[in-house]
Amino acid sequence: MKYEQATEILRQNGQEHLLRFWKTLGKAEQKSLLEQIESIDFREVARCRAMLPGAGKPAAAKKGVPTAPKVTVLKGALLKKAVAAGERELAAGRVGVLLVAGGQGSRLGFEGPKGAYPIGPISNEPLFYFHARKVLALSRRYGASIPFYIMTSMANYADTVAHFEEHGFYGLDKKDVIFFKQGMWPGMTEDGKIILDKPGHVFMSPDGHGGMLAALKANGCFEDMAKRGVKTLFYFQVDNPLVNVAEPAFVGLHVLEKSEYSLKLCAKRNPREGLGMVVRRGRGFDMIEYTEMTREMNYRKTADGDLYFKYGSPAIHVFDREFLEREAKKDMPLHLAHKKIATVDDAGKTVVHDTANGYKFEKFIFDILPDAKRVTLLAFDRRDEFAPVKNAEGSDSPQTCRDALRAKWRRQLAGDLHIIVPSALPLEIDPLYMYDGSDILKRGFLLQKN
Ligand code: UTP
């Protein structure tokens, strides 16, 4: 983009101030500022501006009183049927895996992509290792390739790719690991002006995990999936190494139910736990963020004393590919966050603020839930599958996550193989050798035969 083009676009959008330090910038800074301006989608910027508190456009009230949905507990014949259906999908190569890893991980405070955070209790292997080795385990078990789509931000793309290269893609075939970048959105002041945090630099942040849809579309991932024959996508977040990636039973239930969007749900630890809640509204479904749950909703009980809104979402989903493609053509709702954002003063000096002074915008993937024609909700035991690393210390920290990993492995060994490992003994299992207990049973059997 040329300077003249940039001035015209900025004039049309009321953002001319972005070039106010132009004459003081060096050649390289000028070039990168023009590149940043070129990358900004001003149609989305207009939508963001309309969301600002001063814009006078209150969020539309949602229709329908939220009620608790029906949640499936898989057992007996249905469990067997679901596993068989999922295994068929995996063996036929119709399943892909989607990992969103573009977040900033600010609460954890770790330099580099969050997926590179060392979490293995003994090996210190990073989060990416646990995810990738599960994909590899499944693809070996079912003799089919499972494309692994990894979303990064602009900021952590190069480091993420380099991480996988340095680690030999954890044994995966390089052509089955597809990295794609999510979009970045500029931060804004209350009056809708895009923020410069340096004289030649616009403050930008990733557009949220919901940015995945636009990014899949922009990067040709839907075409890639179609070419590979992928119809069903397992989605998860980078910070949870307990997750059962593309678990056959979950994938199978989704397929049997002809679902467009399936979600695993777990019982909340306490009424006020900060998990998104799936609710019914009229004939459809919706996700309510924990901040939108009233006290009355949080504490409401059923006749037998159980929580009425009991199940929360840990962001473990299965999607129909065509549903995602359809949704990628629409505008997603925007969410804004009031944050401290560095700005530049008239002298071109960066000013750091003590209080929130600007807005960041994000899209959330679960906002497509009301559009799904068929939705399946599956209950699971959180001890087995949910211990995210969010904070450096305290709850949802590396410590609680490692404890949960060790406890899960201990339970697997005890339950499937009747091996009791004393809690004082260190324990770690490479997911490649034990996605679940059945892998070890098969291995044991083969070893005896040989
Ligand atoms: P979180 O909401 O936990 O955000 O993301 P975060 O950025 O990782 O961490 P904090 O809030 O700064 O501490 C949940 C999942 O969504 C992904 C993250 O990588 C994580 O897997 N995500 C989040 C993206 O891929 N892009 C985003 O823009 C935001």
Tab-separated table of C-alpha atoms and ligand atoms in Angstrom:
chain	number	residue	atom	x	y	z
A	1	MET	CA	0.000	0.000	0.000
A	2	LYS	CA	1.234	3.496	-0.865
A	3	TYR	CA	1.141	6.483	1.493
A	4	GLU	CA	-1.485	8.228	-0.682
A	5	GLN	CA	-3.795	5.179	-0.618
A	6	ALA	CA	-3.428	4.935	3.153
A	7	THR	CA	-4.292	8.624	3.650
A	8	GLU	CA	-7.421	8.187	1.534
A	9	ILE	CA	-8.632	5.070	3.378
A	10	LEU	CA	-7.931	6.666	6.751
A	11	ARG	CA	-9.724	9.868	5.713
A	12	GLN	CA	-12.797	7.881	4.653
A	13	ASN	CA	-12.812	6.135	8.022
A	14	GLY	CA	-12.019	9.074	10.269
A	15	GLN	CA	-8.612	7.647	11.343
A	16	GLU	CA	-6.174	10.174	9.791
A	17	HIS	CA	-4.315	10.508	13.106
A	18	LEU	CA	-2.552	7.173	12.416
A	19	LEU	CA	-0.179	8.993	10.053
A	20	ARG	CA	0.448	12.035	12.225
A	21	PHE	CA	4.070	11.052	12.998
A	22	TRP	CA	4.791	10.007	9.387
A	23	LYS	CA	7.528	12.548	8.756
A	24	THR	CA	9.433	11.547	11.881
A	25	LEU	CA	9.518	7.834	10.979
A	26	GLY	CA	12.415	5.985	9.368
A	27	LYS	CA	11.884	4.085	6.079
A	28	ALA	CA	11.396	0.695	7.786
A	29	GLU	CA	8.879	2.095	10.268
A	30	GLN	CA	6.953	3.792	7.466
A	31	LYS	CA	6.809	0.523	5.541
A	32	SER	CA	5.596	-1.512	8.512
A	33	LEU	CA	2.994	1.116	9.454
A	34	LEU	CA	1.594	1.019	5.900
A	35	GLU	CA	1.511	-2.793	6.108
A	36	GLN	CA	-0.397	-2.608	9.367
A	37	ILE	CA	-2.910	-0.146	7.902
A	38	GLU	CA	-3.345	-2.384	4.859
A	39	SER	CA	-4.091	-5.357	7.124
A	40	ILE	CA	-6.926	-3.561	8.927
A	41	ASP	CA	-10.413	-4.555	7.810
A	42	PHE	CA	-12.229	-1.218	8.018
A	43	ARG	CA	-15.635	-2.859	7.575
A	44	GLU	CA	-14.985	-4.762	10.823
A	45	VAL	CA	-13.582	-1.585	12.399
A	46	ALA	CA	-16.921	0.109	11.681
A	47	ARG	CA	-18.727	-2.784	13.405
A	48	CYS	CA	-16.369	-2.444	16.385
A	49	ARG	CA	-16.994	1.303	16.596
A	50	ALA	CA	-20.726	0.721	16.650
A	51	MET	CA	-20.244	-1.486	19.725
A	52	LEU	CA	-18.494	1.163	21.838
A	53	PRO	CA	-20.419	2.349	24.908
A	54	GLY	CA	-20.687	5.878	23.530
A	55	ALA	CA	-22.074	4.711	20.168
A	56	GLY	CA	-25.554	4.462	21.656
A	57	LYS	CA	-26.280	1.026	20.205
A	58	PRO	CA	-27.305	-1.188	23.130
A	59	ALA	CA	-26.742	-4.926	22.684
A	60	ALA	CA	-29.938	-6.560	21.407
A	61	ALA	CA	-31.742	-8.472	24.156
A	62	LYS	CA	-31.873	-12.211	23.499
A	63	LYS	CA	-35.296	-13.745	22.995
A	64	GLY	CA	-36.618	-16.585	25.141
A	65	VAL	CA	-36.148	-17.524	28.791
A	66	PRO	CA	-33.066	-19.759	29.260
A	67	THR	CA	-33.800	-23.275	30.476
A	68	ALA	CA	-31.506	-26.209	31.230
A	69	PRO	CA	-30.879	-28.476	28.206
A	70	LYS	CA	-30.921	-32.261	28.037
A	71	VAL	CA	-27.420	-33.690	28.381
A	72	THR	CA	-26.497	-37.215	27.235
A	73	VAL	CA	-24.571	-39.541	29.531
A	74	LEU	CA	-22.970	-42.210	27.356
A	75	LYS	CA	-23.156	-45.765	28.681
A	76	GLY	CA	-24.168	-49.307	27.776
A	77	ALA	CA	-25.361	-49.999	24.228
A	78	LEU	CA	-25.331	-46.339	23.175
A	79	LEU	CA	-21.711	-46.000	24.246
A	80	LYS	CA	-20.728	-49.057	22.185
A	81	LYS	CA	-22.634	-47.766	19.178
A	82	ALA	CA	-21.030	-44.315	19.483
A	83	VAL	CA	-17.520	-45.768	19.783
A	84	ALA	CA	-18.079	-47.949	16.713
A	85	ALA	CA	-19.399	-44.979	14.709
A	86	GLY	CA	-16.463	-42.784	15.769
A	87	GLU	CA	-13.970	-45.506	14.904
A	88	ARG	CA	-15.519	-45.815	11.438
A	89	GLU	CA	-15.126	-42.056	10.886
A	90	LEU	CA	-11.537	-42.041	12.072
A	91	ALA	CA	-10.572	-45.099	10.028
A	92	ALA	CA	-12.170	-43.581	6.926
A	93	GLY	CA	-10.069	-40.422	7.343
A	94	ARG	CA	-13.128	-38.217	7.723
A	95	VAL	CA	-11.963	-36.585	10.991
A	96	GLY	CA	-9.723	-33.536	11.393
A	97	VAL	CA	-8.459	-31.833	14.538
A	98	LEU	CA	-8.603	-28.077	15.169
A	99	LEU	CA	-6.466	-26.509	17.875
A	100	VAL	CA	-6.787	-22.823	18.750
A	101	ALA	CA	-3.434	-21.586	20.005
A	102	GLY	CA	-3.460	-17.902	19.153
A	103	GLY	CA	-4.154	-16.562	22.658
A	104	GLN	CA	-1.748	-14.298	24.478
A	105	GLY	CA	-1.620	-16.348	27.674
A	106	SER	CA	-1.292	-13.148	29.674
A	107	ARG	CA	-2.479	-14.717	32.953
A	108	LEU	CA	0.201	-17.430	32.751
A	109	GLY	CA	2.851	-14.880	31.845
A	110	PHE	CA	4.958	-17.228	29.704
A	111	GLU	CA	7.313	-15.962	26.980
A	112	GLY	CA	6.502	-17.653	23.692
A	113	PRO	CA	3.500	-19.652	22.465
A	114	LYS	CA	1.491	-21.109	25.349
A	115	GLY	CA	1.665	-24.522	23.655
A	116	ALA	CA	5.419	-24.523	24.301
A	117	TYR	CA	4.826	-24.358	28.071
A	118	PRO	CA	6.502	-27.382	29.765
A	119	ILE	CA	3.850	-29.438	31.527
A	120	GLY	CA	4.987	-33.101	31.558
A	121	PRO	CA	5.431	-33.938	35.279
A	122	ILE	CA	8.648	-35.893	34.601
A	123	SER	CA	9.591	-35.193	30.996
A	124	ASN	CA	8.798	-31.474	31.090
A	125	GLU	CA	7.359	-31.975	27.605
A	126	PRO	CA	5.235	-29.030	26.496
A	127	LEU	CA	1.490	-28.798	25.947
A	128	PHE	CA	1.958	-29.207	22.173
A	129	TYR	CA	3.654	-32.578	22.764
A	130	PHE	CA	0.612	-33.996	24.555
A	131	HIS	CA	-1.775	-32.792	21.850
A	132	ALA	CA	0.330	-33.904	18.889
A	133	ARG	CA	1.113	-37.345	20.352
A	134	LYS	CA	-2.612	-38.006	20.821
A	135	VAL	CA	-3.279	-37.158	17.182
A	136	LEU	CA	-0.427	-39.497	16.248
A	137	ALA	CA	-1.740	-42.261	18.520
A	138	LEU	CA	-5.173	-42.093	16.891
A	139	SER	CA	-3.847	-41.955	13.385
A	140	ARG	CA	-1.697	-45.061	14.026
A	141	ARG	CA	-4.496	-46.881	15.797
A	142	TYR	CA	-6.962	-46.305	12.943
A	143	GLY	CA	-4.445	-46.397	10.091
A	144	ALA	CA	-5.632	-43.092	8.668
A	145	SER	CA	-4.248	-39.615	8.441
A	146	ILE	CA	-5.790	-37.040	10.763
A	147	PRO	CA	-5.010	-33.498	9.624
A	148	PHE	CA	-4.083	-31.275	12.543
A	149	TYR	CA	-5.023	-27.610	11.950
A	150	ILE	CA	-3.331	-25.239	14.376
A	151	MET	CA	-4.439	-21.630	14.655
A	152	THR	CA	-1.823	-19.152	15.826
A	153	SER	CA	-1.808	-15.381	16.119
A	154	MET	CA	0.369	-13.195	13.899
A	155	ALA	CA	2.637	-12.770	16.931
A	156	ASN	CA	3.217	-16.450	17.747
A	157	TYR	CA	3.023	-17.992	14.238
A	158	ALA	CA	6.778	-18.153	13.531
A	159	ASP	CA	7.609	-19.446	17.033
A	160	THR	CA	4.896	-22.100	16.838
A	161	VAL	CA	6.047	-23.390	13.449
A	162	ALA	CA	9.675	-23.338	14.621
A	163	HIS	CA	8.677	-25.279	17.758
A	164	PHE	CA	7.099	-28.076	15.716
A	165	GLU	CA	10.045	-28.144	13.329
A	166	GLU	CA	12.553	-28.374	16.176
A	167	HIS	CA	10.606	-31.291	17.638
A	168	GLY	CA	10.222	-33.200	14.363
A	169	PHE	CA	6.468	-32.495	14.446
A	170	TYR	CA	6.334	-34.941	17.366
A	171	GLY	CA	6.324	-37.810	14.880
A	172	LEU	CA	3.422	-36.496	12.798
A	173	ASP	CA	3.698	-36.264	9.044
A	174	LYS	CA	4.583	-32.632	8.277
A	175	LYS	CA	1.994	-32.460	5.510
A	176	ASP	CA	-0.751	-33.273	8.016
A	177	VAL	CA	0.082	-30.347	10.304
A	178	ILE	CA	-1.423	-27.156	8.939
A	179	PHE	CA	-0.686	-23.845	10.640
A	180	PHE	CA	-2.897	-20.855	9.939
A	181	LYS	CA	-2.972	-17.318	11.309
A	182	GLN	CA	-5.944	-15.620	12.888
A	183	GLY	CA	-6.729	-11.964	12.262
A	184	MET	CA	-5.670	-9.027	14.404
A	185	TRP	CA	-7.868	-6.114	15.310
A	186	PRO	CA	-6.779	-2.636	16.354
A	187	GLY	CA	-7.580	-1.323	19.824
A	188	MET	CA	-9.711	1.809	20.098
A	189	THR	CA	-10.332	4.703	22.409
A	190	GLU	CA	-13.830	5.314	23.715
A	191	ASP	CA	-14.492	7.729	20.859
A	192	GLY	CA	-13.624	5.152	18.211
A	193	LYS	CA	-10.103	6.278	17.349
A	194	ILE	CA	-7.633	3.473	16.578
A	195	ILE	CA	-4.735	3.542	19.053
A	196	LEU	CA	-1.082	4.067	18.150
A	197	ASP	CA	1.135	2.615	20.887
A	198	LYS	CA	4.291	3.920	19.171
A	199	PRO	CA	4.576	6.691	16.591
A	200	GLY	CA	4.866	4.116	13.801
A	201	HIS	CA	2.862	1.273	15.314
A	202	VAL	CA	-0.854	0.522	15.710
A	203	PHE	CA	-1.849	-1.419	18.830
A	204	MET	CA	-3.413	-4.659	17.589
A	205	SER	CA	-4.540	-7.861	19.311
A	206	PRO	CA	-5.805	-11.274	18.111
A	207	ASP	CA	-9.500	-11.330	17.156
A	208	GLY	CA	-10.480	-14.091	19.619
A	209	HIS	CA	-10.969	-17.851	19.180
A	210	GLY	CA	-14.036	-17.039	17.079
A	211	GLY	CA	-11.586	-15.533	14.596
A	212	MET	CA	-10.966	-19.168	13.642
A	213	LEU	CA	-13.814	-19.178	11.134
A	214	ALA	CA	-12.618	-16.186	9.134
A	215	ALA	CA	-9.052	-17.512	9.354
A	216	LEU	CA	-9.994	-21.008	8.130
A	217	LYS	CA	-11.743	-19.379	5.190
A	218	ALA	CA	-9.008	-16.852	4.388
A	219	ASN	CA	-6.284	-19.510	4.530
A	220	GLY	CA	-8.008	-22.047	2.268
A	221	CYS	CA	-8.383	-24.589	5.084
A	222	PHE	CA	-11.953	-25.506	4.156
A	223	GLU	CA	-10.798	-26.433	0.643
A	224	ASP	CA	-7.951	-28.440	2.152
A	225	MET	CA	-10.402	-30.313	4.400
A	226	ALA	CA	-12.753	-31.019	1.506
A	227	LYS	CA	-9.872	-32.317	-0.630
A	228	ARG	CA	-8.858	-34.673	2.173
A	229	GLY	CA	-12.436	-35.860	2.641
A	230	VAL	CA	-12.675	-34.425	6.175
A	231	LYS	CA	-16.280	-33.977	7.298
A	232	THR	CA	-16.032	-33.763	11.069
A	233	LEU	CA	-13.742	-31.565	13.157
A	234	PHE	CA	-12.714	-31.985	16.736
A	235	TYR	CA	-11.976	-28.590	18.361
A	236	PHE	CA	-10.040	-27.882	21.538
A	237	GLN	CA	-7.927	-25.262	23.306
A	238	VAL	CA	-4.190	-25.294	23.798
A	239	ASP	CA	-4.078	-25.104	27.588
A	240	ASN	CA	-5.726	-28.403	28.506
A	241	PRO	CA	-3.408	-31.429	28.176
A	242	LEU	CA	-6.003	-33.790	29.664
A	243	VAL	CA	-8.360	-33.523	26.721
A	244	ASN	CA	-9.186	-36.750	24.878
A	245	VAL	CA	-8.430	-35.521	21.367
A	246	ALA	CA	-11.020	-36.701	18.807
A	247	GLU	CA	-12.320	-39.307	21.222
A	248	PRO	CA	-14.144	-41.969	19.150
A	249	ALA	CA	-17.232	-41.992	21.408
A	250	PHE	CA	-17.699	-38.217	21.163
A	251	VAL	CA	-17.064	-38.086	17.418
A	252	GLY	CA	-19.337	-41.102	16.951
A	253	LEU	CA	-22.219	-39.646	18.976
A	254	HIS	CA	-21.967	-36.435	16.938
A	255	VAL	CA	-22.196	-38.418	13.700
A	256	LEU	CA	-25.002	-40.704	14.901
A	257	GLU	CA	-27.034	-37.677	15.987
A	258	LYS	CA	-26.341	-35.903	12.663
A	259	SER	CA	-25.270	-33.004	14.768
A	260	GLU	CA	-23.819	-29.768	13.438
A	261	TYR	CA	-22.290	-28.718	16.751
A	262	SER	CA	-21.607	-31.049	19.683
A	263	LEU	CA	-20.259	-29.972	23.045
A	264	LYS	CA	-18.793	-31.847	25.978
A	265	LEU	CA	-20.094	-30.480	29.246
A	266	CYS	CA	-19.037	-31.043	32.840
A	267	ALA	CA	-20.717	-30.390	36.162
A	268	LYS	CA	-19.634	-27.069	37.674
A	269	ARG	CA	-17.311	-27.310	40.693
A	270	ASN	CA	-19.473	-24.791	42.519
A	271	PRO	CA	-22.479	-22.645	41.585
A	272	ARG	CA	-20.334	-19.635	40.705
A	273	GLU	CA	-17.616	-21.354	38.697
A	274	GLY	CA	-16.669	-19.311	35.618
A	275	LEU	CA	-17.675	-21.708	32.867
A	276	GLY	CA	-19.907	-20.826	29.917
A	277	MET	CA	-23.361	-22.408	30.277
A	278	VAL	CA	-25.231	-24.019	27.412
A	279	VAL	CA	-28.939	-23.261	27.710
A	280	ARG	CA	-32.052	-23.736	25.636
A	281	ARG	CA	-33.891	-20.684	24.409
A	282	GLY	CA	-37.169	-21.655	22.854
A	283	ARG	CA	-36.347	-24.283	20.242
A	284	GLY	CA	-32.686	-23.322	19.921
A	285	PHE	CA	-29.533	-23.403	22.018
A	286	ASP	CA	-27.354	-20.621	23.323
A	287	MET	CA	-24.206	-20.151	25.410
A	288	ILE	CA	-24.365	-17.811	28.372
A	289	GLU	CA	-21.068	-16.443	29.606
A	290	TYR	CA	-20.530	-16.798	33.326
A	291	THR	CA	-20.536	-13.013	33.663
A	292	GLU	CA	-24.112	-12.996	32.329
A	293	MET	CA	-25.382	-15.606	34.818
A	294	THR	CA	-27.490	-13.989	37.502
A	295	ARG	CA	-27.199	-15.075	41.135
A	296	GLU	CA	-30.638	-16.597	40.873
A	297	MET	CA	-29.599	-18.683	37.854
A	298	ASN	CA	-26.361	-19.799	39.494
A	299	TYR	CA	-28.054	-21.048	42.662
A	300	ARG	CA	-31.308	-22.398	41.196
A	301	LYS	CA	-31.922	-26.003	42.293
A	302	THR	CA	-33.946	-28.900	40.895
A	303	ALA	CA	-36.501	-30.741	43.054
A	304	ASP	CA	-33.801	-33.261	44.091
A	305	GLY	CA	-31.411	-30.560	45.216
A	306	ASP	CA	-29.123	-30.632	42.177
A	307	LEU	CA	-28.033	-27.402	40.454
A	308	TYR	CA	-30.556	-26.566	37.738
A	309	PHE	CA	-27.890	-25.007	35.482
A	310	LYS	CA	-25.398	-27.691	36.306
A	311	TYR	CA	-23.245	-28.223	33.235
A	312	GLY	CA	-20.566	-25.840	31.997
A	313	SER	CA	-18.570	-25.880	28.772
A	314	PRO	CA	-14.789	-26.386	28.840
A	315	ALA	CA	-14.607	-25.623	25.072
A	316	ILE	CA	-14.303	-29.206	23.816
A	317	HIS	CA	-16.376	-29.390	20.659
A	318	VAL	CA	-17.080	-31.382	17.530
A	319	PHE	CA	-18.239	-29.518	14.423
A	320	ASP	CA	-19.655	-30.507	11.112
A	321	ARG	CA	-17.326	-29.010	8.473
A	322	GLU	CA	-20.146	-27.727	6.289
A	323	PHE	CA	-21.698	-25.969	9.274
A	324	LEU	CA	-18.428	-24.117	9.921
A	325	GLU	CA	-18.176	-23.185	6.254
A	326	ARG	CA	-21.700	-21.812	6.311
A	327	GLU	CA	-21.003	-19.817	9.467
A	328	ALA	CA	-17.726	-18.439	8.080
A	329	LYS	CA	-19.770	-16.503	5.524
A	330	LYS	CA	-21.606	-14.550	8.246
A	331	ASP	CA	-20.586	-11.734	10.571
A	332	MET	CA	-20.020	-13.020	14.089
A	333	PRO	CA	-21.089	-11.035	17.157
A	334	LEU	CA	-18.349	-8.887	18.714
A	335	HIS	CA	-17.342	-8.737	22.353
A	336	LEU	CA	-15.446	-5.823	23.746
A	337	ALA	CA	-13.052	-5.686	26.684
A	338	HIS	CA	-12.038	-2.511	28.496
A	339	LYS	CA	-8.238	-2.701	28.902
A	340	LYS	CA	-5.098	-0.727	29.717
A	341	ILE	CA	-3.514	0.027	26.351
A	342	ALA	CA	-0.311	2.031	25.864
A	343	THR	CA	-0.756	5.182	23.776
A	344	VAL	CA	1.548	7.865	22.342
A	345	ASP	CA	1.428	11.482	23.449
A	346	ASP	CA	1.789	14.477	21.126
A	347	ALA	CA	5.566	14.344	21.490
A	348	GLY	CA	5.555	10.743	20.223
A	349	LYS	CA	6.388	9.262	23.660
A	350	THR	CA	4.715	5.989	24.684
A	351	VAL	CA	2.477	6.420	27.747
A	352	VAL	CA	1.580	3.430	29.929
A	353	HIS	CA	-1.774	3.720	31.724
A	354	ASP	CA	-2.771	2.581	35.239
A	355	THR	CA	-6.442	2.267	34.436
A	356	ALA	CA	-8.385	0.928	31.478
A	357	ASN	CA	-8.329	3.508	28.712
A	358	GLY	CA	-9.235	1.594	25.555
A	359	TYR	CA	-11.100	-1.311	24.029
A	360	LYS	CA	-10.067	-4.614	22.472
A	361	PHE	CA	-12.513	-6.634	20.370
A	362	GLU	CA	-12.924	-10.393	20.105
A	363	LYS	CA	-15.158	-13.024	18.535
A	364	PHE	CA	-16.087	-16.190	20.458
A	365	ILE	CA	-16.535	-19.498	18.673
A	366	PHE	CA	-19.549	-20.541	20.739
A	367	ASP	CA	-21.563	-17.628	19.354
A	368	ILE	CA	-22.395	-19.841	16.376
A	369	LEU	CA	-24.276	-22.249	18.652
A	370	PRO	CA	-27.754	-20.707	18.107
A	371	ASP	CA	-27.321	-21.226	14.349
A	372	ALA	CA	-26.714	-24.970	14.590
A	373	LYS	CA	-29.682	-26.981	13.315
A	374	ARG	CA	-28.783	-29.965	15.476
A	375	VAL	CA	-26.852	-29.827	18.742
A	376	THR	CA	-25.656	-32.716	20.926
A	377	LEU	CA	-24.521	-32.263	24.514
A	378	LEU	CA	-22.397	-34.940	26.121
A	379	ALA	CA	-21.620	-35.098	29.845
A	380	PHE	CA	-18.122	-36.109	30.930
A	381	ASP	CA	-16.196	-36.454	34.155
A	382	ARG	CA	-13.986	-33.383	34.403
A	383	ARG	CA	-11.327	-35.252	36.365
A	384	ASP	CA	-10.608	-37.182	33.187
A	385	GLU	CA	-10.525	-34.386	30.721
A	386	PHE	CA	-10.337	-30.861	32.011
A	387	ALA	CA	-7.511	-29.182	33.928
A	388	PRO	CA	-6.497	-26.089	31.984
A	389	VAL	CA	-3.344	-24.094	32.602
A	390	LYS	CA	-4.620	-20.529	32.878
A	391	ASN	CA	-2.817	-18.944	35.840
A	392	ALA	CA	0.789	-19.015	37.010
A	393	GLU	CA	-0.281	-20.072	40.521
A	394	GLY	CA	-3.337	-21.182	42.470
A	395	SER	CA	-6.353	-22.638	40.687
A	396	ASP	CA	-6.016	-23.750	37.043
A	397	SER	CA	-2.243	-23.501	37.275
A	398	PRO	CA	0.619	-25.774	36.088
A	399	GLN	CA	0.605	-27.393	39.540
A	400	THR	CA	-3.101	-28.309	39.519
A	401	CYS	CA	-2.794	-29.474	35.923
A	402	ARG	CA	0.168	-31.794	36.638
A	403	ASP	CA	-1.657	-33.211	39.663
A	404	ALA	CA	-4.700	-33.892	37.466
A	405	LEU	CA	-2.554	-35.558	34.791
A	406	ARG	CA	-0.880	-37.853	37.341
A	407	ALA	CA	-4.232	-38.737	38.920
A	408	LYS	CA	-5.751	-39.529	35.522
A	409	TRP	CA	-2.859	-41.818	34.555
A	410	ARG	CA	-3.073	-43.546	37.900
A	411	ARG	CA	-6.802	-44.141	37.428
A	412	GLN	CA	-6.254	-45.428	33.878
A	413	LEU	CA	-3.610	-47.885	34.999
A	414	ALA	CA	-5.720	-49.045	37.924
A	415	GLY	CA	-9.018	-49.247	36.016
A	416	ASP	CA	-7.903	-50.722	32.717
A	417	LEU	CA	-4.891	-52.742	33.761
A	418	HIS	CA	-5.273	-53.248	37.524
A	419	ILE	CA	-1.854	-51.741	38.085
A	420	ILE	CA	-1.783	-49.738	41.286
A	421	VAL	CA	0.845	-47.019	41.289
A	422	PRO	CA	1.494	-45.596	44.771
A	423	SER	CA	0.855	-41.872	44.786
A	424	ALA	CA	4.410	-41.168	46.011
A	425	LEU	CA	5.896	-42.695	42.824
A	426	PRO	CA	6.501	-40.338	39.912
A	427	LEU	CA	4.391	-41.231	36.879
A	428	GLU	CA	4.050	-40.013	33.322
A	429	ILE	CA	2.642	-41.736	30.239
A	430	ASP	CA	3.439	-40.796	26.656
A	431	PRO	CA	0.020	-40.505	24.960
A	432	LEU	CA	1.428	-42.291	21.930
A	433	TYR	CA	1.670	-45.476	23.945
A	434	MET	CA	-1.533	-45.028	25.831
A	435	TYR	CA	-4.241	-42.860	24.367
A	436	ASP	CA	-6.438	-44.907	26.660
A	437	GLY	CA	-6.093	-48.233	28.437
A	438	SER	CA	-7.051	-50.267	25.373
A	439	ASP	CA	-3.735	-49.380	23.681
A	440	ILE	CA	-1.739	-50.999	26.443
A	441	LEU	CA	-4.024	-54.021	26.492
A	442	LYS	CA	-3.452	-54.503	22.754
A	443	ARG	CA	0.267	-53.985	23.149
A	444	GLY	CA	0.437	-56.454	26.018
A	445	PHE	CA	-1.414	-58.995	23.932
A	446	LEU	CA	0.931	-58.521	20.975
A	447	LEU	CA	3.988	-58.833	23.174
A	448	GLN	CA	2.722	-62.114	24.616
A	449	LYS	CA	2.029	-63.476	21.139
A	450	ASN	CA	5.498	-62.607	19.939
B	1	UTP	P1	-8.122	-17.813	26.802
B	1	UTP	O1	-9.452	-17.209	26.872
B	1	UTP	O2	-7.694	-18.641	27.951
B	1	UTP	O3	-7.070	-16.670	26.501
B	1	UTP	O4	-8.050	-18.682	25.471
B	1	UTP	P2	-5.502	-16.676	26.447
B	1	UTP	O5	-5.160	-15.541	25.542
B	1	UTP	O6	-4.913	-18.000	26.072
B	1	UTP	O7	-5.040	-16.365	27.916
B	1	UTP	P3	-5.170	-15.000	28.764
B	1	UTP	O8	-6.630	-14.721	28.882
B	1	UTP	O9	-4.421	-13.932	28.003
B	1	UTP	O10	-4.531	-15.363	30.058
B	1	UTP	C1	-8.700	-19.894	25.344
B	1	UTP	C2	-8.158	-20.577	24.090
B	1	UTP	O11	-8.443	-19.789	22.947
B	1	UTP	C3	-7.250	-19.502	22.240
B	1	UTP	C4	-6.135	-19.634	23.262
B	1	UTP	O12	-4.897	-19.884	22.633
B	1	UTP	C5	-6.647	-20.795	24.084
B	1	UTP	O13	-6.372	-22.015	23.432
B	1	UTP	N1	-7.344	-18.135	21.681
B	1	UTP	C6	-7.746	-17.109	22.464
B	1	UTP	C7	-6.979	-17.949	20.378
B	1	UTP	O14	-6.598	-18.905	19.661
B	1	UTP	N2	-7.062	-16.681	19.875
B	1	UTP	C8	-7.468	-15.634	20.613
B	1	UTP	O15	-7.514	-14.507	20.078
B	1	UTP	C9	-7.830	-15.842	21.938
